[in-house]
Each structure stands twice: as structure tokens, then as C-alpha cells.
Coordinates of C-alpha atoms (C1' of nucleotides) and ligand atoms in Angstrom, one line a residue:
Chain A
M650 CA 62.1 -61.9 61.0
G651 CA 64.1 -59.4 59.1
K652 CA 63.0 -58.4 55.6
L653 CA 66.4 -57.6 54.1
M654 CA 67.2 -59.6 51.0
R655 CA 70.7 -60.4 52.3
E656 CA 68.9 -62.4 55.0
N657 CA 66.5 -64.1 52.6
P658 CA 68.4 -65.6 49.7
D659 CA 65.3 -67.4 48.5
M660 CA 63.2 -64.3 48.2
A661 CA 66.1 -62.5 46.5
A662 CA 66.5 -65.4 44.0
L663 CA 62.8 -65.3 43.2
A664 CA 62.8 -61.6 42.8
M665 CA 65.8 -61.8 40.5
E666 CA 64.0 -64.4 38.4
K667 CA 61.0 -62.2 38.1
L668 CA 63.1 -59.2 37.1
R669 CA 65.1 -61.1 34.5
A670 CA 61.8 -62.6 33.0
A671 CA 60.6 -59.0 32.7
G672 CA 63.7 -57.9 31.0
L673 CA 64.8 -55.7 33.9
R674 CA 68.4 -55.8 35.2
P675 CA 68.3 -57.1 38.7
T676 CA 69.8 -54.4 40.8
R677 CA 70.0 -54.2 44.6
Q678 CA 67.1 -51.7 44.7
R679 CA 64.9 -53.5 42.2
I680 CA 65.4 -56.8 44.0
E681 CA 64.5 -55.3 47.4
L682 CA 61.5 -53.5 46.0
A683 CA 60.3 -56.6 44.1
A684 CA 60.7 -58.8 47.2
H685 CA 58.6 -56.4 49.3
L686 CA 56.0 -56.2 46.6
F687 CA 55.7 -59.8 45.5
A688 CA 56.9 -62.0 48.3
G689 CA 53.6 -62.0 50.2
P690 CA 49.9 -61.6 49.4
D691 CA 48.7 -59.0 46.9
R692 CA 49.0 -55.4 48.0
H693 CA 48.4 -51.8 47.2
V694 CA 51.2 -49.3 47.7
T695 CA 52.0 -45.7 47.2
A696 CA 55.4 -44.6 46.1
E697 CA 55.9 -43.0 49.5
S698 CA 54.5 -45.9 51.5
L699 CA 56.8 -48.4 49.7
H700 CA 59.8 -46.1 50.0
D701 CA 59.3 -45.8 53.8
E702 CA 58.9 -49.5 54.1
V703 CA 62.0 -50.4 52.2
V704 CA 64.1 -47.7 53.9
V705 CA 63.0 -49.0 57.3
S706 CA 64.1 -52.5 56.2
G707 CA 67.6 -51.2 55.9
I708 CA 68.2 -50.8 52.2
K709 CA 69.2 -47.4 50.8
V710 CA 66.8 -46.5 48.0
S711 CA 65.9 -43.0 46.8
L712 CA 62.3 -42.0 46.3
A713 CA 63.1 -41.2 42.6
T714 CA 64.1 -44.8 42.2
V715 CA 60.9 -46.0 43.8
Y716 CA 59.0 -44.0 41.3
N717 CA 61.1 -45.2 38.4
T718 CA 60.8 -48.8 39.5
L719 CA 57.0 -48.7 40.0
H720 CA 56.6 -47.3 36.5
Q721 CA 59.0 -49.9 35.0
F722 CA 57.1 -52.7 36.8
T723 CA 53.9 -51.3 35.6
E724 CA 55.1 -51.2 32.0
A725 CA 56.4 -54.7 32.4
G726 CA 52.9 -55.9 33.5
L727 CA 54.0 -56.7 37.0
L728 CA 51.9 -54.0 38.5
R729 CA 48.9 -51.9 37.6
Q730 CA 47.9 -48.4 38.6
V731 CA 44.7 -47.7 40.4
V732 CA 43.1 -44.3 40.4
V733 CA 40.9 -43.5 43.3
D734 CA 42.3 -40.3 44.8
A735 CA 43.1 -37.2 42.9
A736 CA 46.1 -36.5 45.1
R737 CA 48.0 -39.8 45.2
G738 CA 48.7 -42.6 42.8
Y739 CA 48.3 -46.3 43.9
F740 CA 50.0 -49.3 42.5
D741 CA 48.5 -52.8 42.8
T742 CA 50.4 -56.1 42.7
N743 CA 47.1 -57.8 41.6
T744 CA 47.1 -57.3 37.8
G745 CA 44.2 -59.6 37.2
N746 CA 40.6 -58.6 36.7
H747 CA 39.2 -57.3 40.0
Q748 CA 37.6 -54.3 41.6
H749 CA 38.1 -52.2 44.8
F750 CA 36.6 -50.9 47.9
F751 CA 38.2 -47.5 48.6
L752 CA 38.1 -46.5 52.3
E753 CA 37.9 -42.7 51.9
D754 CA 38.7 -41.9 55.5
E755 CA 41.8 -44.1 55.6
G756 CA 43.0 -43.9 52.0
T757 CA 43.2 -47.7 51.8
L758 CA 42.2 -50.2 49.1
I759 CA 40.6 -53.6 49.5
D760 CA 40.3 -56.0 46.6
I761 CA 37.0 -57.3 45.4
P762 CA 37.5 -60.5 43.5
G763 CA 37.0 -60.3 39.7
D764 CA 33.9 -62.5 39.6
T765 CA 32.0 -60.7 42.4
I766 CA 30.7 -57.6 40.6
T767 CA 29.0 -57.8 37.2
V768 CA 28.9 -54.7 35.0
A769 CA 26.4 -54.9 32.2
G770 CA 25.3 -52.4 29.5
V771 CA 28.7 -50.7 28.9
P772 CA 28.1 -48.8 25.7
T773 CA 30.4 -49.0 22.7
A774 CA 33.3 -46.6 22.8
P775 CA 32.9 -43.3 20.9
P776 CA 34.1 -43.5 17.2
G777 CA 37.9 -44.1 16.8
L778 CA 38.2 -45.3 20.4
C779 CA 38.2 -48.6 22.1
V780 CA 37.6 -49.7 25.7
D781 CA 40.8 -50.1 27.5
R782 CA 39.3 -51.1 30.9
V783 CA 36.2 -50.7 33.0
D784 CA 37.0 -49.8 36.6
V785 CA 34.6 -50.0 39.4
V786 CA 35.3 -48.3 42.7
V787 CA 33.1 -48.8 45.7
R788 CA 33.7 -45.8 47.9
V789 CA 33.0 -46.5 51.6
K790 CA 32.9 -44.3 54.6
R791 CA 32.4 -44.8 58.4
A792 CA 28.8 -45.9 58.9
Chain B
M555 CA 28.1 -13.9 21.2
G556 CA 30.0 -12.5 24.2
K557 CA 30.0 -14.6 27.3
L558 CA 30.4 -11.8 29.9
M559 CA 27.6 -11.5 32.3
R560 CA 27.2 -7.7 31.8
E561 CA 26.1 -8.6 28.3
N562 CA 23.7 -11.3 29.4
P563 CA 21.5 -10.0 32.2
D564 CA 19.3 -13.1 32.0
M565 CA 22.1 -15.5 32.6
A566 CA 23.3 -13.3 35.4
A567 CA 19.9 -13.3 37.0
L568 CA 19.6 -17.0 36.8
A569 CA 23.0 -17.5 38.2
M570 CA 22.2 -15.1 41.1
E571 CA 19.0 -17.1 41.7
K572 CA 20.9 -20.3 41.9
L573 CA 23.6 -18.9 44.2
R574 CA 21.0 -17.4 46.6
A575 CA 19.1 -20.7 46.7
A576 CA 22.4 -22.4 47.7
G577 CA 23.0 -19.9 50.4
L578 CA 26.0 -18.3 48.6
R579 CA 26.4 -14.6 48.3
P580 CA 26.2 -13.7 44.6
T581 CA 29.5 -12.0 44.0
R582 CA 30.8 -10.9 40.6
Q583 CA 33.1 -13.9 40.5
R584 CA 30.6 -16.5 41.6
I585 CA 28.0 -15.2 39.2
E586 CA 30.4 -15.4 36.3
L587 CA 31.6 -18.9 37.3
A588 CA 28.0 -20.1 37.8
A589 CA 27.0 -18.7 34.4
H590 CA 29.8 -20.5 32.7
L591 CA 29.1 -23.8 34.5
F592 CA 25.3 -23.9 34.4
A593 CA 24.1 -21.8 31.5
G594 CA 24.5 -24.6 28.9
P595 CA 24.5 -28.3 28.8
D596 CA 26.3 -30.3 31.5
R597 CA 30.0 -30.2 31.5
H598 CA 33.2 -31.4 33.2
V599 CA 35.8 -28.8 34.2
T600 CA 39.2 -28.6 35.8
A601 CA 40.0 -25.6 38.1
E602 CA 42.5 -24.5 35.5
S603 CA 40.3 -25.0 32.5
L604 CA 37.5 -23.1 34.0
H605 CA 39.8 -20.3 35.2
D606 CA 41.3 -19.9 31.7
E607 CA 37.8 -19.8 30.2
V608 CA 36.5 -17.2 32.6
V609 CA 39.6 -15.1 32.3
V610 CA 39.4 -15.1 28.5
S611 CA 35.8 -14.0 28.8
G612 CA 37.1 -10.8 30.4
I613 CA 36.3 -11.1 34.1
K614 CA 39.2 -10.9 36.6
V615 CA 39.1 -14.0 38.8
S616 CA 42.0 -15.6 40.6
L617 CA 42.8 -19.3 40.5
A618 CA 42.4 -19.5 44.3
T619 CA 38.8 -18.2 43.9
V620 CA 38.1 -20.8 41.3
Y621 CA 39.2 -23.5 43.6
N622 CA 37.2 -22.0 46.5
T623 CA 34.1 -21.6 44.4
L624 CA 34.3 -25.1 42.9
H625 CA 34.5 -26.6 46.4
Q626 CA 31.7 -24.4 47.7
F627 CA 29.5 -25.4 44.8
T628 CA 30.3 -29.0 45.5
E629 CA 29.4 -28.7 49.2
A630 CA 26.2 -27.0 48.1
G631 CA 25.4 -29.9 45.9
L632 CA 25.6 -27.9 42.7
L633 CA 28.6 -29.9 41.5
R634 CA 30.2 -33.2 42.1
Q635 CA 33.8 -34.3 41.9
V636 CA 35.0 -37.1 39.5
V637 CA 38.2 -39.0 40.1
V638 CA 39.7 -40.4 37.0
D639 CA 43.2 -39.0 36.9
A640 CA 45.7 -39.2 39.7
A641 CA 47.1 -35.8 38.7
R642 CA 44.1 -33.6 38.3
G643 CA 40.7 -33.1 39.8
Y644 CA 37.5 -32.8 37.7
F645 CA 34.2 -31.2 38.6
D646 CA 30.9 -32.3 37.0
T647 CA 27.8 -30.1 36.7
N648 CA 25.8 -33.3 36.3
T649 CA 25.1 -34.3 39.9
G650 CA 22.7 -37.1 39.1
N651 CA 23.4 -40.8 38.9
H652 CA 25.6 -41.4 35.8
Q653 CA 28.9 -42.9 34.8
H654 CA 31.8 -41.8 32.5
F655 CA 33.9 -42.6 29.6
F656 CA 37.4 -41.2 30.2
L657 CA 39.5 -40.5 27.1
E658 CA 42.9 -41.2 28.5
D659 CA 44.7 -39.6 25.5
E660 CA 42.8 -36.3 25.7
G661 CA 42.0 -36.2 29.4
T662 CA 38.3 -35.6 28.7
L663 CA 35.1 -37.0 30.2
I664 CA 31.9 -38.1 28.4
D665 CA 28.7 -38.8 30.4
I666 CA 27.1 -42.2 30.2
P667 CA 23.4 -41.8 31.3
G668 CA 22.6 -43.3 34.7
D669 CA 20.4 -46.1 33.4
T670 CA 22.8 -47.4 30.8
I671 CA 25.2 -49.4 32.9
T672 CA 24.1 -51.9 35.5
V673 CA 26.3 -52.9 38.4
A674 CA 25.3 -56.1 40.2
G675 CA 26.9 -58.1 43.0
V676 CA 28.4 -55.2 44.9
P677 CA 29.4 -56.9 48.2
T678 CA 28.4 -55.4 51.5
A679 CA 30.8 -52.9 52.9
P680 CA 33.4 -54.1 55.5
P681 CA 32.3 -53.9 59.1
G682 CA 31.7 -50.4 60.4
L683 CA 31.6 -48.9 56.9
C684 CA 28.8 -48.1 54.4
V685 CA 28.8 -47.6 50.7
D686 CA 29.0 -44.0 49.8
R687 CA 29.0 -44.4 46.1
V688 CA 29.8 -46.9 43.3
D689 CA 31.8 -45.3 40.5
V690 CA 32.2 -46.9 37.1
V691 CA 34.9 -45.4 34.7
V692 CA 35.1 -46.7 31.2
R693 CA 38.7 -45.9 30.1
V694 CA 39.0 -45.6 26.4
K695 CA 42.0 -45.1 24.0
R696 CA 42.7 -44.6 20.4
A697 CA 41.6 -47.8 18.6
Chain C
dA1208 C1' 27.2 6.8 53.7
dA1209 C1' 29.4 3.6 57.3
dG1210 C1' 30.3 -0.7 59.3
dC1211 C1' 31.2 -5.3 59.0
dA1212 C1' 31.2 -10.0 57.9
dG1213 C1' 32.0 -12.5 53.9
dT1214 C1' 34.9 -12.8 49.8
dT1215 C1' 38.8 -12.3 46.9
dT1216 C1' 43.5 -12.2 46.0
dA1217 C1' 48.7 -12.3 45.5
dG1218 C1' 51.9 -14.8 46.8
dA1219 C1' 53.9 -18.2 49.8
dA1220 C1' 53.6 -22.8 51.1
dC1221 C1' 52.8 -27.7 50.3
dA1222 C1' 52.5 -32.3 48.4
dA1223 C1' 53.1 -35.5 44.7
dT1224 C1' 55.7 -36.4 41.0
dT1225 C1' 59.2 -35.7 37.3
dC1226 C1' 63.5 -34.1 35.6
dT1227 C1' 68.7 -33.4 35.2
dA1228 C1' 73.1 -34.3 35.2
dA1229 C1' 76.6 -36.5 37.8
dA1230 C1' 78.0 -40.7 40.4
dT1231 C1' 77.6 -45.6 40.7
dT1232 C1' 76.9 -50.4 39.4
dG1233 C1' 75.9 -54.6 36.7
dT1234 C1' 77.4 -57.3 32.9
dG1235 C1' 80.0 -58.9 29.1
dC1236 C1' 84.6 -59.4 27.4
dG1237 C1' 89.4 -59.9 27.0
Chain D
dC875 C1' 89.7 -61.6 37.4
dG876 C1' 89.7 -56.6 36.0
dC877 C1' 88.1 -53.0 32.3
dA878 C1' 84.9 -50.7 29.7
dC879 C1' 80.5 -49.1 28.9
dA880 C1' 75.7 -48.9 29.1
dA881 C1' 72.1 -49.1 32.4
dT882 C1' 70.8 -47.5 36.8
dT883 C1' 70.6 -44.7 40.8
dT884 C1' 70.6 -40.4 43.2
dA885 C1' 70.5 -35.7 45.2
dG886 C1' 68.6 -31.9 44.4
dA887 C1' 66.1 -28.8 41.5
dA888 C1' 62.1 -28.2 38.9
dT889 C1' 57.1 -28.7 37.8
dT890 C1' 52.4 -29.3 38.7
dG891 C1' 48.2 -29.1 41.1
dT892 C1' 46.3 -27.5 45.1
dT893 C1' 45.8 -25.2 49.7
dC894 C1' 46.9 -21.6 53.0
dT895 C1' 47.6 -16.8 54.8
dA896 C1' 46.9 -12.4 55.8
dA897 C1' 45.7 -8.2 53.8
dA898 C1' 42.5 -5.7 50.5
dC899 C1' 38.0 -5.4 48.9
dT900 C1' 32.9 -5.7 48.3
dG901 C1' 28.1 -6.9 49.0
dC902 C1' 24.6 -6.2 52.2
dT903 C1' 22.3 -4.1 56.3
dT904 C1' 21.2 -0.1 58.6
Ligands
MN2577 MN1 22.8 -27.7 34.0
MN2578 MN1 50.0 -32.9 42.6
ZN2579 ZN1 43.7 -54.5 43.9
ZN2580 ZN1 29.5 -36.5 34.2

DNA sequence: AAGCAGTTTAGAACAATTCTAAATTGTGCG
DNA sequence: CGCACAATTTAGAATTGTTCTAAACTGCTT
């Protein structure tokens, strides 16, 4: 069950579709990255974790390109960033309204569906500012 | 209105008290840092911002000591860390239950009192884990 | 005052991320 | 097709925030 695009024309076609729709030129690297990110269920990646994964799958991509691509995908609305760790940035393929468990020992994220947690009483933003987003992070540890 | 401890024996005495109570030897550097952190209203600092501030006030402290001290204060329960930015760590003198506005353009934090926001429906932690804390960050931008 | 553990520090080391400038590639056009 | 050119990729250097190391220093006890 190889993951290379050249062995999965359907996934590649879908990825190219998605890239064109986002106004991004479908290059080998972007197609492979998009296939890894969007072919299965939602996921949370780090630039480095995604890079390792793609490199192992046999495609040559530089880490700089992974960073570029993650940022471009984010700007295009295909990904969103999640801030839970002051040392690492995470990217999330689930761009809808939802929250996270953060497993501090492992450094992994688990989605909490958007209608699970209710946040009430958020004060109005300070003058001249507006609320961009309300993030809830449930930090969990070994019991 | 100098901020040096040698000009403010009362603040220095209070800081020494606080340090002794926390089991930390009251050194020149720790006294100065504690005075800056705890003499006024609650605040949010970065290692670098606090270092700049203390250096300007005339005391010689290395950045490494600021990092060491911030971590020691945090372990002692005098500070807590706030994660809002993947590139920088923030420390908060308010260790009680409260939430934050994060001004993404400026990189500054504003406290939201602990009884303002209500979070309901937090699911139970995954097996073998327990909830350490639930953080809410209200990200705000220029209107 | 001396001794010593605890503390500070300069500077090196590290880790994550961004930048730069050159090489490569996708796409439109003749 | 095969060129031309802009868009993209890349290696490697640079930057940034933070931690580490090992040597110098300092607060406390005697
Ligand atoms: Mn205070
Ligand atoms: Mn960093
Ligand atoms: Zn998610
Ligand atoms: Zn706060």
C-alpha cells in the first residue's frame, strides 16, 4: 500500500483539483503534500513530522518547501494553525469550528467536535479590536 | 521614580520575603526580578522583555539568569506560563484562574477575570489521562 | 575570615523557523 | 512540440528563542 502519488493517480488528481481551486500551481511537491494531508481523515502535523513522512514515502521535498507549503495552504484556507506549545507550530487539516485536547507528555492533539464545548461570557474586545477566534485547549496529562 | 532596589528598601524587603517563603535564596538578581514582577499590578512578561527592563533599570543580569529565574518562580508557584504564540513564551504573575485576550498584532496579553468566561461540556479526558487545565484564548485583531 | 553549596554568567550549543540567491520546473505560446 | 519566463524549489546560511556547560562568584553558616 504505497503512498506515492505516481502509484495513486486518483489521489493525485484530487490533490491537483484542490490546489487549482486554491489558486496554487500543482507542483510535484505540493501534490504529494496535499495528498498526505487531505487524502485521509483530519490530522495535525508539524512541519518536521510531515517532512519526515513525505520523505519516507519516496518523494524529494525540502524542509523549506514544507514550511512554504504549509503557510500557503493556511493562507488559502486549506489548513489552520494551532498554538499549544511554545516551541513548535502545529497545522490542522480540520479548519471548521472545533477544539483540542493537548497531550502534554506526547505532544499530540486530539480533536473535540465543535458542538461539544460551549464558551459563554466572552467579553467584548477592547476598543478598536475585534474577536478573531476563541480557542479552547484542554491540556491533559498522565493520570 | 527609580526602579532600582537599592533605592527602594521596602520593595527589596518584600521581594526577599517572597523569595524566602518560596525557598529561593534571595540573590541580587532574584530580588530585582521579583521586585519588577510583583511590586505592581499583575503582568505578562517575556524573558527578553523582562531582561531589557531590568537591565535598563541598572542591575546587571544575564539573559540566562532571567530564564532560570522565570522557571524557578514558575516551579515555586509564583508565576505561570501562558502559551499563545508558537514563537515566544510568556509568563504571568497572575497564577489564579483567569483567561486571556491575545492581541495578535501587538503580541500583548490582557487578563479576563476568572469568573467572566464559562466553559461547559468539556469531555472526559482520554483513558489514562486527566485534565490538567482548560485554557481559553480570545484572539483579537484590529477591527 | 574561610569554606562551600548555590547561583550567575559568557559563550557555545540547540531547535524551530525564515531568508537568500541560484537552480529547476510548470505553463502558455508560437 | 519546444522556448521563454514567471513561479517554485532548494541548499545552506541566517535568525530567533531557549537551553546547556563549565568556570567564576556570592550568600550563608560557622
Ligand atoms: Mn502581584
Ligand atoms: Mn524557536
Ligand atoms: Zn484539530
Ligand atoms: Zn494573565
